Amino acid sequence: MRFSNCLRIFYLYHFYVKNFQYLCTLKMKADMGLELTEQEQIRRDKLAEFTEMGINAYPAELYEVNVTSKDILEKYPQDNSLFQDVSIAGRIMHQRVMGAVSFYELQDSVGKIQIYAKRDELCPGEDKSLYNKVYKRLDIGDIIGVKGFVFTTQTGEISIHVKEFKLLCKSLRPLPIVKTKDDKVYDAFQDPEQRYRQRYVDLIVNPHVKETFIKRTLLVNTMRDFLNKKSYLEVETPILQPLYGGAAARPFKTYHNKLDMTLYLRIANELYLKRLIVGGFDGVYEFSKDFRNEGMSRFHNPEFTQMELYVAYKDYYWMMNLVEEMVGEIAVALHGTTKVQVGDNIIDFKPPWKRYTMYEAIEHFTGTDISGMDEEEMSRFAKSIGVEVDSSMGRGKLIDEIFGEACESHLIQPTFIYDYPVETSPLAKAHRSIPGLTERFEAVCNGKEICNAYSELNDPIDQRARLEDQLELGKRGDNESMVVDEDFLRALEFGMPPTAGLGIGIDRLSMIMTNSASIQDVLFFPQMKPEPKKIVAPDEDFLQIGIEKAWIPVLRKLHINTLQELKEQNPNQLLNQLGGMRKKLKLDVDTVTLEKIENWISKIE
RNA sequence: GUCUUCGUAGCUCAGUCGGUAGAGCAAUUGACUCUUAAUCAAUGGGUCCGGGGUUCGAAUCCCCGCGAGGACACCA
């Protein structure tokens, strides 16, 4: 008994000491808060006030939620007896205070709902401070939990009548204010730089952004289900690779200390998945984050996601069928139909898709049959349609460039292009009947490649020759060519069954399926250059040359953040400025003198 | 990498010919017991991205950076 009393005293003591320390911290921050904007400072002051009133702005215990905004808005109109005892939590997005009554909009993970609170109900007694000092002074962005019942207001909006509320998190930064009326959005938060750098803000204020990412996940889940239903095995292969291969791209290079070796971040996982087919799996796939050290654009991010699939005893025709079926299913899962609006076009993913050989496509769009041309004729033709040609380009590269220039951007509806030249397809099996071509196809949609697939090359001797040809190309100045992966060749020499392989760009497909113009819109955190950071010297630097602590934030306010910057000041001017700031901020410090300032400056190295 | 557009208050933006930096929302204070882009009144808030230059005077004109968007190049 005595022991437990001691414990209680100890805990009480502990609580007060901690709270006191916290208050001190808050006040201190408030004092040195000269770098904060006015609105941020006001929010911190409010936080300190709340704390002083005994309100914990960051409570630890869970808050029971028994309903979502969406549930209420969907089901309440059908049955007004529902939701008479709800508990819900969310972020305050909008406040309309009418004196003793207030309407807030609360945003939870699936939507928004209006909440209604009345002073005399929240504060039945004489003391109205819970409403006047706390509820009314909550800010946009604060997260609260409320309990009450659902009703319809006089103007017909389904709302929650608040009987009690609890602050769950005080927000210290003002959110962008986006207003909506009749589906028209005012002051939309759409500066791309801020949206991508601070995606959390983007997600809070732009509900359609959340939709995009939910669709992306649904896309991935649908694809995974589709593949699992066919009993293919989802696997994981190395991201850190001693040799990079499986695509033509420049890699990111890194270093392992203990092994004392260079490693590369994978540009593709193709060669590892094929080793697994050699090992005896009939179907393997991986959603693979790949990394390519190249230029960025609205279609390219340094890291991106591909799904690669390899299935034994199949060929590329079979794989075409799988792709159109799978992507068709994805469209239906996301949109309820195979027709998807993308920009100004409606794209229909309903199988079967159009199929052209590469030569057919070029002939279709240019009117010229290039299949019989030699390298020189082809080079002339390429130049004539505006392709930049250089000496490192072989025949295959030329065909590829001609296709890119003349055809790709015109292919809006999903179309398979197949039978690619052997020179640019070092991992694809030679065509069963046409020399110089490979059994490879790409699906092009909305003018962009969305996937790439082959009947995989499983002839180890041909494979070695092709990889060596790539090295030869490398010597001609084509820096994308690959390194020979001896272990991969060794695996092929044990024998890989005939296999169909596929790589499908998840980001590109997401762009199309969500009607997004930029890859940055389907990546939560697209790569950005770092934000420029101000260099701010620590307090000690200033203290060391004899500056009183109170003046340090003032100097920072004047944008004097380092001793070097201080040294460059005109002492007379600084004297005036410091005097001015002292008055303006009503600082409780002795005035500075010119002598003192000169003394500071003289001590700087 | 090249070309091009942009960078002003917490947010969205205006700023004329180079002459005291503005609006709406947000914030603060006050009024308001069913509002909804709530309303009404008052108030505060600025490194005009950074650094140079021209000028009596620069948010504005010129140069050099930084960051972002777009196009091209690159990327099968």
XYZ file of C-alpha atoms (C1' of nucleotides) in Angstrom:
681
model
C 0.000 0.000 0.000
C 2.676 2.430 1.056
C 4.735 1.332 -1.849
C 1.981 2.080 -4.360
C 1.432 5.503 -2.789
C 5.084 6.246 -3.263
C 4.717 5.236 -6.855
C 1.758 7.533 -7.342
C 3.619 10.465 -5.889
C 6.564 9.647 -8.027
C 4.423 9.549 -11.185
C 2.594 12.770 -10.304
C 5.877 14.478 -9.628
C 7.222 13.150 -12.862
C 4.171 14.378 -14.795
C 4.411 17.925 -13.465
C 8.122 18.183 -13.966
C 7.789 16.955 -17.521
C 4.906 19.292 -18.254
C 6.794 22.196 -16.760
C 9.819 21.424 -18.868
C 7.616 21.193 -21.945
C 6.056 24.583 -21.235
C 9.492 26.094 -20.784
C 10.563 24.668 -24.117
C 7.495 26.076 -25.794
C 8.035 29.521 -24.329
C 11.685 29.482 -25.215
C 10.833 28.553 -28.782
C 8.346 31.374 -28.776
C 11.019 33.831 -27.665
C 13.580 32.768 -30.193
C 10.901 32.363 -32.817
C 11.961 35.366 -34.804
C 12.529 33.220 -37.874
C 8.935 32.029 -37.769
C 6.211 33.716 -39.738
C 3.542 35.527 -37.815
C 1.028 32.743 -38.376
C 3.430 30.045 -37.229
C 4.245 32.017 -34.108
C 0.554 32.469 -33.305
C 0.010 28.733 -33.587
C 2.918 28.014 -31.264
C 1.571 30.522 -28.774
C -1.818 28.816 -28.917
C -0.141 25.479 -28.295
C 1.547 26.916 -25.212
C -1.783 28.301 -23.990
C -3.514 24.969 -24.490
C -0.729 23.219 -22.619
C -1.065 25.677 -19.776
C -4.797 24.944 -19.643
C -3.915 21.274 -19.186
C -4.741 20.210 -22.722
C -2.257 17.785 -24.222
C -2.059 18.742 -27.890
C -0.370 15.460 -28.763
C -2.097 12.766 -26.702
C -0.610 9.285 -26.765
C -3.689 7.131 -26.350
C -5.718 5.825 -29.266
C -8.905 7.543 -30.342
C -11.740 5.175 -31.108
C -13.274 5.824 -34.524
C -16.454 3.955 -35.466
C -17.427 5.518 -38.798
C -16.060 7.362 -41.821
C -17.359 10.476 -43.502
C -18.127 8.461 -46.602
C -20.225 5.896 -44.701
C -22.324 8.645 -43.210
C -22.863 10.559 -46.442
C -23.764 7.383 -48.318
C -26.007 5.619 -45.827
C -27.654 8.335 -43.744
C -29.985 9.592 -46.522
C -31.535 6.116 -46.751
C -32.031 5.657 -43.048
C -32.157 8.655 -40.698
C -32.109 6.446 -37.636
C -28.497 5.458 -38.307
C -25.375 7.104 -36.876
C -26.907 8.411 -33.658
C -23.729 7.663 -31.708
C -20.695 8.308 -33.878
C -17.051 8.854 -33.054
C -14.939 10.195 -35.862
C -11.553 11.852 -36.274
C -10.004 14.049 -38.915
C -8.392 17.298 -39.912
C -10.194 20.624 -39.755
C -10.245 21.973 -43.304
C -12.705 24.805 -43.068
C -14.199 26.902 -40.302
C -17.378 28.934 -40.246
C -17.898 30.393 -36.816
C -21.169 32.167 -36.089
C -20.629 33.351 -32.562
C -22.003 30.717 -30.252
C -22.417 28.162 -33.031
C -19.821 26.917 -35.435
C -19.591 24.766 -38.518
C -16.282 23.087 -39.339
C -15.429 20.738 -42.145
C -13.640 17.628 -40.960
C -11.575 15.650 -43.444
C -10.834 11.994 -42.803
C -9.049 9.526 -45.052
C -12.009 9.104 -47.395
C -13.727 12.479 -47.535
C -15.128 15.451 -45.690
C -18.090 15.990 -43.439
C -19.466 19.087 -41.770
C -19.539 19.142 -38.001
C -21.777 21.442 -35.994
C -21.040 22.604 -32.458
C -23.023 24.761 -30.083
C -21.404 26.656 -27.233
C -24.020 25.928 -24.607
C -23.891 22.217 -25.324
C -20.124 21.950 -25.154
C -20.174 24.149 -22.028
C -23.419 23.546 -20.141
C -22.296 25.487 -17.042
C -21.189 29.089 -16.485
C -17.675 28.523 -17.743
C -17.705 28.856 -21.515
C -13.962 28.691 -21.961
C -13.863 25.210 -23.516
C -15.797 26.652 -26.438
C -14.511 30.223 -26.482
C -10.871 29.568 -25.629
C -10.344 26.150 -27.171
C -12.875 24.952 -29.740
C -13.312 28.309 -31.439
C -9.560 28.860 -31.500
C -8.686 25.584 -33.195
C -6.957 26.141 -36.515
C -7.386 24.843 -40.010
C -5.100 21.826 -40.137
C -5.625 20.738 -36.521
C -6.650 17.120 -36.071
C -9.510 16.455 -33.686
C -11.809 13.639 -32.687
C -15.508 14.277 -32.139
C -18.407 12.294 -30.729
C -22.043 13.079 -31.470
C -24.937 12.227 -33.761
C -25.694 12.753 -37.406
C -28.459 15.131 -38.492
C -29.403 17.313 -41.448
C -29.035 21.081 -41.165
C -31.728 23.561 -42.168
C -29.909 24.122 -45.424
C -29.922 20.387 -46.049
C -26.340 19.347 -45.391
C -25.710 16.093 -43.554
C -23.620 16.999 -40.528
C -22.427 15.708 -37.190
C -23.826 17.386 -34.103
C -20.820 17.512 -31.765
C -21.386 16.525 -28.148
C -17.734 16.283 -27.203
C -14.410 16.813 -28.923
C -10.762 16.093 -28.292
C -7.692 17.723 -29.761
C -5.534 14.960 -31.242
C -2.813 17.007 -32.914
C -2.082 20.724 -33.084
C -0.903 21.836 -36.499
C 1.875 24.432 -36.429
C 1.954 25.454 -40.076
C -0.852 27.046 -42.058
C -2.143 24.951 -44.945
C -2.852 26.407 -48.366
C -6.490 27.434 -48.448
C -8.400 25.838 -51.291
C -12.067 26.678 -51.583
C -14.707 24.968 -53.637
C -18.166 26.009 -54.716
C -20.365 24.089 -57.142
C -17.364 21.942 -58.092
C -15.412 25.050 -59.041
C -12.086 25.208 -57.232
C -10.716 28.536 -56.078
C -7.079 29.254 -55.259
C -6.101 25.695 -56.152
C -2.746 24.583 -54.781
C -1.020 23.601 -58.005
C 2.539 24.905 -58.044
C 4.319 21.717 -59.144
C 7.433 22.418 -57.142
C 5.577 22.705 -53.861
C 3.237 19.840 -54.717
C 6.075 17.390 -55.376
C 8.410 18.566 -52.631
C 5.667 18.623 -50.022
C 3.476 15.801 -51.238
C 1.841 15.563 -47.806
C 0.375 19.035 -48.331
C -0.687 18.129 -51.856
C -2.480 15.056 -50.531
C -4.244 17.019 -47.814
C -5.620 19.784 -50.005
C -6.023 18.054 -53.395
C -8.335 15.054 -53.009
C -7.909 13.960 -56.647
C -4.205 13.306 -55.975
C -5.141 10.622 -53.492
C -7.432 9.099 -56.118
C -4.547 8.793 -58.557
C -2.412 6.879 -56.100
C -5.264 4.645 -54.997
C -5.759 3.761 -58.667
C -2.078 3.027 -59.057
C -2.212 0.553 -56.189
C -5.381 -1.004 -57.593
C -3.557 -1.398 -60.903
C -0.670 -3.211 -59.235
C -3.009 -5.391 -57.172
C -5.057 -6.327 -60.224
C -1.921 -7.288 -62.108
C -0.633 -9.340 -59.197
C -3.964 -11.158 -58.820
C -4.020 -11.859 -62.536
C -0.551 -13.413 -62.416
C -1.158 -15.314 -59.187
C -4.326 -16.830 -60.614
C -2.120 -18.311 -63.312
C 0.138 -19.705 -60.557
C 3.200 -17.690 -61.501
C 5.553 -17.157 -58.592
C 6.308 -13.663 -57.346
C 10.011 -13.478 -56.508
C 12.666 -11.012 -55.397
C 16.069 -10.623 -57.024
C 19.064 -8.406 -56.220
C 18.864 -4.648 -56.602
C 22.588 -4.346 -55.903
C 24.303 -6.085 -58.775
C 27.997 -6.605 -59.508
C 27.209 -6.385 -63.234
C 24.276 -4.500 -64.624
C 22.393 -5.867 -67.602
C 19.063 -6.663 -69.179
C 18.653 -3.241 -70.753
C 20.648 -0.526 -72.445
C 21.043 2.261 -69.933
C 23.641 3.956 -67.762
C 23.564 2.692 -64.173
C 24.035 4.228 -60.751
C 27.259 3.080 -59.225
C 27.841 2.359 -55.564
C 30.412 0.670 -53.394
C 30.460 -2.102 -50.831
C 33.094 -1.479 -48.173
C 33.572 -4.958 -46.749
C 33.643 -6.678 -50.120
C 35.728 -3.810 -51.488
C 33.862 -3.846 -54.753
C 31.786 -1.715 -57.047
C 28.106 -2.526 -57.185
C 25.454 -1.154 -59.508
C 21.805 -0.444 -58.843
C 19.885 -2.629 -61.235
C 18.677 -1.229 -64.550
C 16.568 -4.381 -65.073
C 16.111 -7.757 -63.405
C 15.795 -9.772 -66.618
C 18.992 -11.795 -66.312
C 18.194 -12.929 -62.763
C 14.647 -13.981 -63.584
C 15.886 -16.052 -66.515
C 18.327 -17.819 -64.191
C 15.244 -18.845 -62.201
C 13.618 -20.265 -65.331
C 16.837 -22.253 -65.853
C 16.441 -23.398 -62.243
C 13.094 -24.960 -63.050
C 10.360 -22.462 -62.281
C 7.742 -22.313 -65.027
C 6.556 -18.777 -64.376
C 8.222 -16.061 -62.293
C 7.547 -12.383 -61.996
C 8.769 -9.398 -59.981
C 7.609 -5.859 -59.468
C 11.004 -4.339 -59.766
C 12.236 -0.892 -58.826
C 14.883 -0.122 -61.456
C 17.365 2.736 -61.619
C 18.697 4.463 -64.710
C 21.216 7.244 -64.567
C 19.916 9.337 -67.430
C 18.100 12.528 -68.251
C 14.782 13.271 -66.608
C 11.580 14.294 -68.312
C 7.882 13.992 -67.814
C 8.255 10.333 -68.846
C 11.479 9.525 -67.003
C 12.337 9.399 -63.329
C 15.726 8.034 -62.194
C 13.952 5.276 -60.276
C 10.889 3.654 -61.749
C 8.931 0.431 -61.523
C 8.667 -2.400 -64.007
C 6.893 -5.697 -63.772
C 8.916 -8.394 -65.459
C 7.383 -11.792 -66.187
C 8.978 -14.947 -67.642
C 6.962 -18.007 -68.596
C 8.530 -21.236 -69.830
C 7.430 -23.076 -72.984
C 5.712 -19.989 -74.426
C 6.536 -17.570 -77.238
C 5.941 -13.910 -78.010
C 2.582 -14.428 -79.711
C 1.324 -16.082 -76.581
C 2.675 -13.165 -74.562
C 0.809 -10.637 -76.732
C -2.425 -12.366 -75.805
C -1.530 -12.264 -72.143
C -0.687 -8.547 -72.237
C -3.915 -7.468 -73.903
C -5.970 -9.627 -71.583
C -4.162 -8.400 -68.465
C -4.241 -4.703 -69.369
C -7.872 -5.002 -70.429
C -8.692 -6.413 -66.989
C -6.810 -3.578 -65.328
C -8.802 -0.985 -67.256
C -12.037 -2.636 -66.151
C -10.880 -2.853 -62.529
C -10.078 0.874 -62.480
C -12.823 2.290 -64.677
C -15.484 -0.374 -65.010
C -14.896 -0.410 -68.762
C -12.048 -0.997 -71.211
C -12.444 2.595 -72.480
C -10.209 5.135 -70.736
C -10.069 8.886 -71.264
C -6.454 10.015 -71.765
C -5.986 13.672 -72.637
C -8.225 14.363 -75.619
C -8.439 10.706 -76.619
C -10.511 7.784 -75.510
C -8.341 4.702 -75.501
C -9.981 1.312 -75.712
C -8.000 -1.546 -74.213
C -10.488 -4.200 -75.285
C -8.635 -7.163 -76.827
C -7.605 -7.911 -79.482
C -5.276 -4.974 -80.097
C -3.998 -3.938 -83.511
C -0.786 -5.698 -84.565
C 1.851 -4.399 -86.993
C 5.312 -5.674 -87.702
C 7.848 -2.911 -87.408
C 8.336 -2.780 -91.193
C 4.552 -2.686 -91.692
C 4.209 0.167 -89.239
C 6.919 2.175 -90.994
C 5.368 1.499 -94.368
C 1.937 2.394 -92.990
C 3.061 5.783 -91.732
C 5.694 6.767 -94.331
C 4.507 4.931 -97.419
C 7.993 3.468 -97.820
C 8.929 -0.187 -97.512
C 12.395 -0.228 -95.953
C 12.644 -3.976 -95.398
C 14.880 -4.506 -98.411
C 17.204 -1.518 -97.913
C 20.867 -1.817 -96.975
C 22.514 0.321 -94.296
C 23.414 3.149 -96.684
C 19.979 3.451 -98.293
C 18.370 3.307 -94.914
C 20.638 6.027 -93.574
C 19.632 8.282 -96.495
C 15.952 7.536 -95.912
C 16.325 8.250 -92.181
C 17.884 11.624 -92.925
C 15.096 12.417 -95.391
C 12.452 12.109 -92.679
C 14.446 14.151 -90.180
C 16.334 11.562 -88.136
C 19.767 12.653 -86.943
C 22.184 10.016 -88.161
C 25.722 9.293 -87.012
C 28.367 6.710 -87.798
C 27.823 4.601 -84.671
C 24.342 3.644 -85.850
C 23.977 0.194 -87.323
C 21.054 -0.940 -89.417
C 19.034 -1.931 -86.384
C 19.466 1.390 -84.650
C 18.421 3.150 -87.878
C 15.199 1.150 -88.132
C 14.517 1.904 -84.507
C 15.076 5.633 -85.032
C 12.896 5.696 -88.146
C 10.122 3.975 -86.230
C 10.488 6.410 -83.343
C 10.365 9.404 -85.650
C 7.623 8.309 -88.025
C 5.317 5.993 -86.109
C 5.449 5.910 -82.332
C 3.732 9.214 -81.598
C 0.876 8.382 -83.996
C -0.046 5.186 -82.228
C -2.765 6.252 -79.801
C -4.849 3.099 -79.486
C -2.949 0.168 -77.959
C -0.967 -1.493 -80.722
C 1.554 -4.297 -80.804
C 4.634 -3.624 -82.872
C 6.640 -6.793 -83.463
C 9.661 -8.280 -85.219
C 12.465 -5.925 -84.218
C 15.931 -5.840 -85.822
C 18.462 -8.090 -84.184
C 21.021 -5.316 -83.554
C 18.959 -3.553 -80.891
C 17.552 -6.694 -79.322
C 20.479 -8.655 -77.931
C 18.371 -10.761 -75.573
C 15.588 -11.727 -77.993
C 15.473 -14.954 -79.941
C 16.196 -14.811 -83.660
C 13.020 -14.816 -85.742
C 11.767 -18.298 -86.619
C 11.628 -17.451 -90.354
C 12.969 -13.955 -91.192
C 16.746 -13.439 -90.956
C 17.934 -10.216 -89.309
C 14.854 -9.907 -87.123
C 14.000 -11.062 -83.631
C 10.843 -12.320 -81.992
C 10.239 -9.196 -80.008
C 7.262 -6.897 -79.546
C 6.398 -3.679 -77.821
C 2.957 -2.405 -76.990
C 2.596 1.264 -77.829
C -0.229 3.323 -76.421
C -0.883 7.071 -76.408
C 2.327 7.480 -78.419
C 4.527 5.792 -75.835
C 5.958 2.352 -75.263
C 4.255 0.618 -72.357
C 5.847 -2.797 -72.566
C 8.586 -4.799 -74.211
C 8.629 -8.552 -74.666
C 10.416 -11.366 -76.474
C 10.626 -14.994 -77.169
C 13.714 -15.150 -74.978
C 17.012 -16.091 -76.512
C 17.992 -19.441 -75.007
C 20.714 -20.447 -77.445
C 23.850 -19.868 -75.337
C 26.156 -19.667 -78.352
C 24.005 -17.108 -80.136
C 23.604 -15.233 -76.850
C 27.364 -15.012 -76.368
C 27.811 -13.777 -79.920
C 25.129 -11.108 -79.479
C 26.583 -9.837 -76.232
C 29.988 -9.674 -77.850
C 28.466 -7.715 -80.746
C 27.153 -5.269 -78.150
C 30.702 -4.842 -76.834
C 31.796 -4.169 -80.403
C 29.079 -1.517 -80.731
C 30.419 -0.049 -77.518
C 33.729 0.507 -79.232
C 31.899 2.421 -81.976
C 30.835 4.960 -79.394
C 27.454 3.631 -78.358
C 27.871 3.953 -74.613
C 24.607 2.170 -73.793
C 25.867 -1.256 -74.724
C 26.206 -3.988 -72.160
C 28.906 -5.880 -70.323
C 29.137 -9.628 -70.855
C 27.659 -11.463 -67.877
C 29.542 -14.763 -67.805
C 27.443 -16.261 -65.055
C 24.277 -15.598 -67.046
C 25.827 -17.351 -70.051
C 26.870 -20.253 -67.850
C 23.248 -20.589 -66.709
C 22.048 -20.631 -70.334
C 24.586 -23.332 -71.122
C 22.849 -25.592 -68.603
C 19.736 -25.049 -70.715
C 16.756 -22.702 -70.437
C 13.441 -23.897 -71.848
C 11.926 -21.779 -74.592
C 10.512 -18.842 -72.672
C 8.409 -15.773 -73.270
C 9.462 -12.682 -71.290
C 7.775 -9.383 -70.618
C 8.685 -6.064 -69.071
C 5.839 -3.644 -68.489
C 6.317 -0.093 -67.199
C 4.119 0.396 -64.174
C 4.624 4.161 -64.074
C 3.826 4.623 -67.765
C 0.781 2.383 -67.481
C -0.330 4.293 -64.377
C -0.024 7.573 -66.255
C -2.333 6.303 -68.944
C -4.791 4.665 -66.560
C -5.033 7.820 -64.400
C -4.871 10.351 -67.243
C -1.716 11.924 -65.808
C 0.463 14.076 -68.037
C 3.657 13.641 -66.036
C 5.375 10.700 -64.370
C 5.707 12.935 -61.320
C 1.943 12.689 -60.895
C 2.063 8.922 -60.404
C 5.096 8.878 -58.078
C 4.551 10.006 -54.504
C 8.039 11.466 -54.236
C 9.519 12.215 -57.656
C 13.206 13.003 -57.685
C 13.936 16.715 -57.194
C 17.055 18.780 -56.782
C 17.604 19.596 -53.139
C 16.002 22.728 -51.791
C 18.598 25.435 -51.292
C 19.410 25.503 -47.604
C 20.398 28.621 -45.731
C 23.665 28.384 -43.844
C 23.017 29.376 -40.248
C 25.869 29.465 -37.749
C 25.144 27.973 -34.313
C 24.626 30.227 -31.279
C 28.067 29.314 -29.919
C 29.787 31.105 -32.787
C 28.089 34.349 -31.872
C 28.510 33.841 -28.116
C 32.222 33.266 -28.601
C 32.824 36.793 -29.831
C 30.892 38.222 -26.893
C 27.423 38.754 -28.371
C 24.633 38.499 -25.768
C 22.269 35.599 -26.378
C 19.276 37.905 -26.817
C 20.799 39.588 -29.850
C 21.419 36.383 -31.802
C 17.860 35.903 -33.074
C 17.751 39.591 -33.925
C 20.850 39.248 -36.066
C 19.245 36.264 -37.789
C 16.114 38.286 -38.416
C 18.361 40.818 -40.152
C 19.647 37.908 -42.292
C 23.022 37.943 -40.627
C 23.396 34.198 -40.211
C 27.157 33.704 -40.126
C 30.121 35.540 -38.629
C 31.343 36.231 -42.128
C 28.106 38.040 -42.901
C 28.434 39.991 -39.666
C 31.949 41.026 -40.592
C 30.707 42.504 -43.853
C 28.259 44.807 -42.053
C 28.676 48.551 -41.756
C 28.836 49.051 -37.943
C 26.895 52.341 -37.993
C 24.115 50.868 -40.074
C 23.975 47.768 -37.881
C 23.731 49.971 -34.774
C 20.659 51.657 -36.228
C 19.080 48.393 -37.261
C 19.628 46.697 -33.907
C 18.252 49.744 -32.107
C 15.222 49.676 -34.356
C 14.603 45.984 -33.812
C 14.976 46.397 -30.046
C 12.202 48.959 -30.069
C 9.976 47.131 -32.536
C 10.177 43.789 -30.745
C 10.203 45.437 -27.296
C 13.284 43.434 -26.371
C 14.421 43.341 -22.787
C 18.137 43.871 -23.471
C 20.557 46.732 -22.991
C 21.018 48.902 -26.047
C 24.085 48.185 -28.101
C 26.786 50.777 -28.644
C 28.913 51.392 -31.686
C 31.942 50.458 -29.612
C 30.385 47.095 -28.756
C 29.587 46.295 -32.377
C 33.106 47.202 -33.454
C 34.385 45.015 -30.667
C 32.329 42.056 -31.967
C 33.541 42.536 -35.482
C 37.161 42.912 -34.438
C 37.044 39.481 -32.798
C 36.008 37.727 -36.005
C 38.867 35.797 -37.576
C 22.942 19.073 -72.082
C 20.248 23.096 -75.383
C 16.184 26.417 -75.959
C 12.093 28.669 -73.499
C 8.640 30.411 -69.618
C 8.254 31.365 -64.583
C 9.887 32.728 -59.198
C 6.175 39.120 -55.303
C 2.576 38.079 -48.004
C 0.990 31.374 -45.225
C -1.936 30.305 -50.271
C -3.798 32.162 -55.231
C -2.328 36.178 -57.960
C -2.007 41.784 -59.720
C 1.834 45.346 -60.080
C 1.147 50.207 -66.296
C 6.455 54.050 -68.742
C 11.901 52.561 -63.884
C 9.267 56.796 -59.106
C 6.228 55.291 -51.430
C 4.846 47.126 -52.872
C -1.317 45.775 -53.803
C -5.975 42.485 -53.826
C -8.771 38.069 -52.420
C -8.411 34.102 -49.157
C -5.805 32.802 -44.599
C -4.256 35.212 -39.693
C -5.385 38.636 -35.294
C -9.318 41.486 -32.512
C -14.508 42.443 -32.210
C -19.980 41.373 -33.729
C -23.079 37.193 -34.961
C -27.105 30.500 -31.830
C -28.316 26.468 -38.818
C -23.592 28.494 -41.810
C -21.473 26.615 -46.347
C -16.251 30.332 -51.323
C -20.668 32.362 -44.389
C -21.200 37.723 -43.490
C -19.800 42.676 -41.278
C -15.905 46.032 -39.002
C -10.917 47.015 -37.676
C -5.700 45.436 -37.542
C -1.052 43.082 -38.486
C 1.882 40.524 -42.095
C 7.140 41.417 -47.576
C 15.085 38.915 -48.279
C 9.708 41.109 -54.579
C 14.504 33.526 -55.431
C 20.132 34.956 -54.628
C 24.451 37.970 -56.276
C 26.356 41.764 -59.333
C 25.560 45.944 -62.890
C 23.046 50.397 -65.245
C 20.454 54.635 -62.899
C 19.428 60.262 -58.759
C 16.107 55.993 -58.128
C 15.185 48.804 -59.868
C 9.971 43.924 -58.128
C 10.386 46.272 -63.126
C 16.141 47.057 -67.546
C 21.083 44.083 -68.269
C 24.547 40.016 -66.703
C 25.703 35.596 -63.670
C 23.785 31.923 -60.484
C 19.769 28.751 -57.897
C 15.045 26.305 -58.183
C 10.654 24.800 -61.068
C 7.574 23.892 -65.573
C 7.441 22.955 -70.919
C 9.862 21.580 -75.630
C 14.044 19.242 -77.749
C 18.228 15.949 -76.939
C 19.158 11.567 -74.147
C 16.460 7.199 -72.591
C 14.886 0.293 -77.134
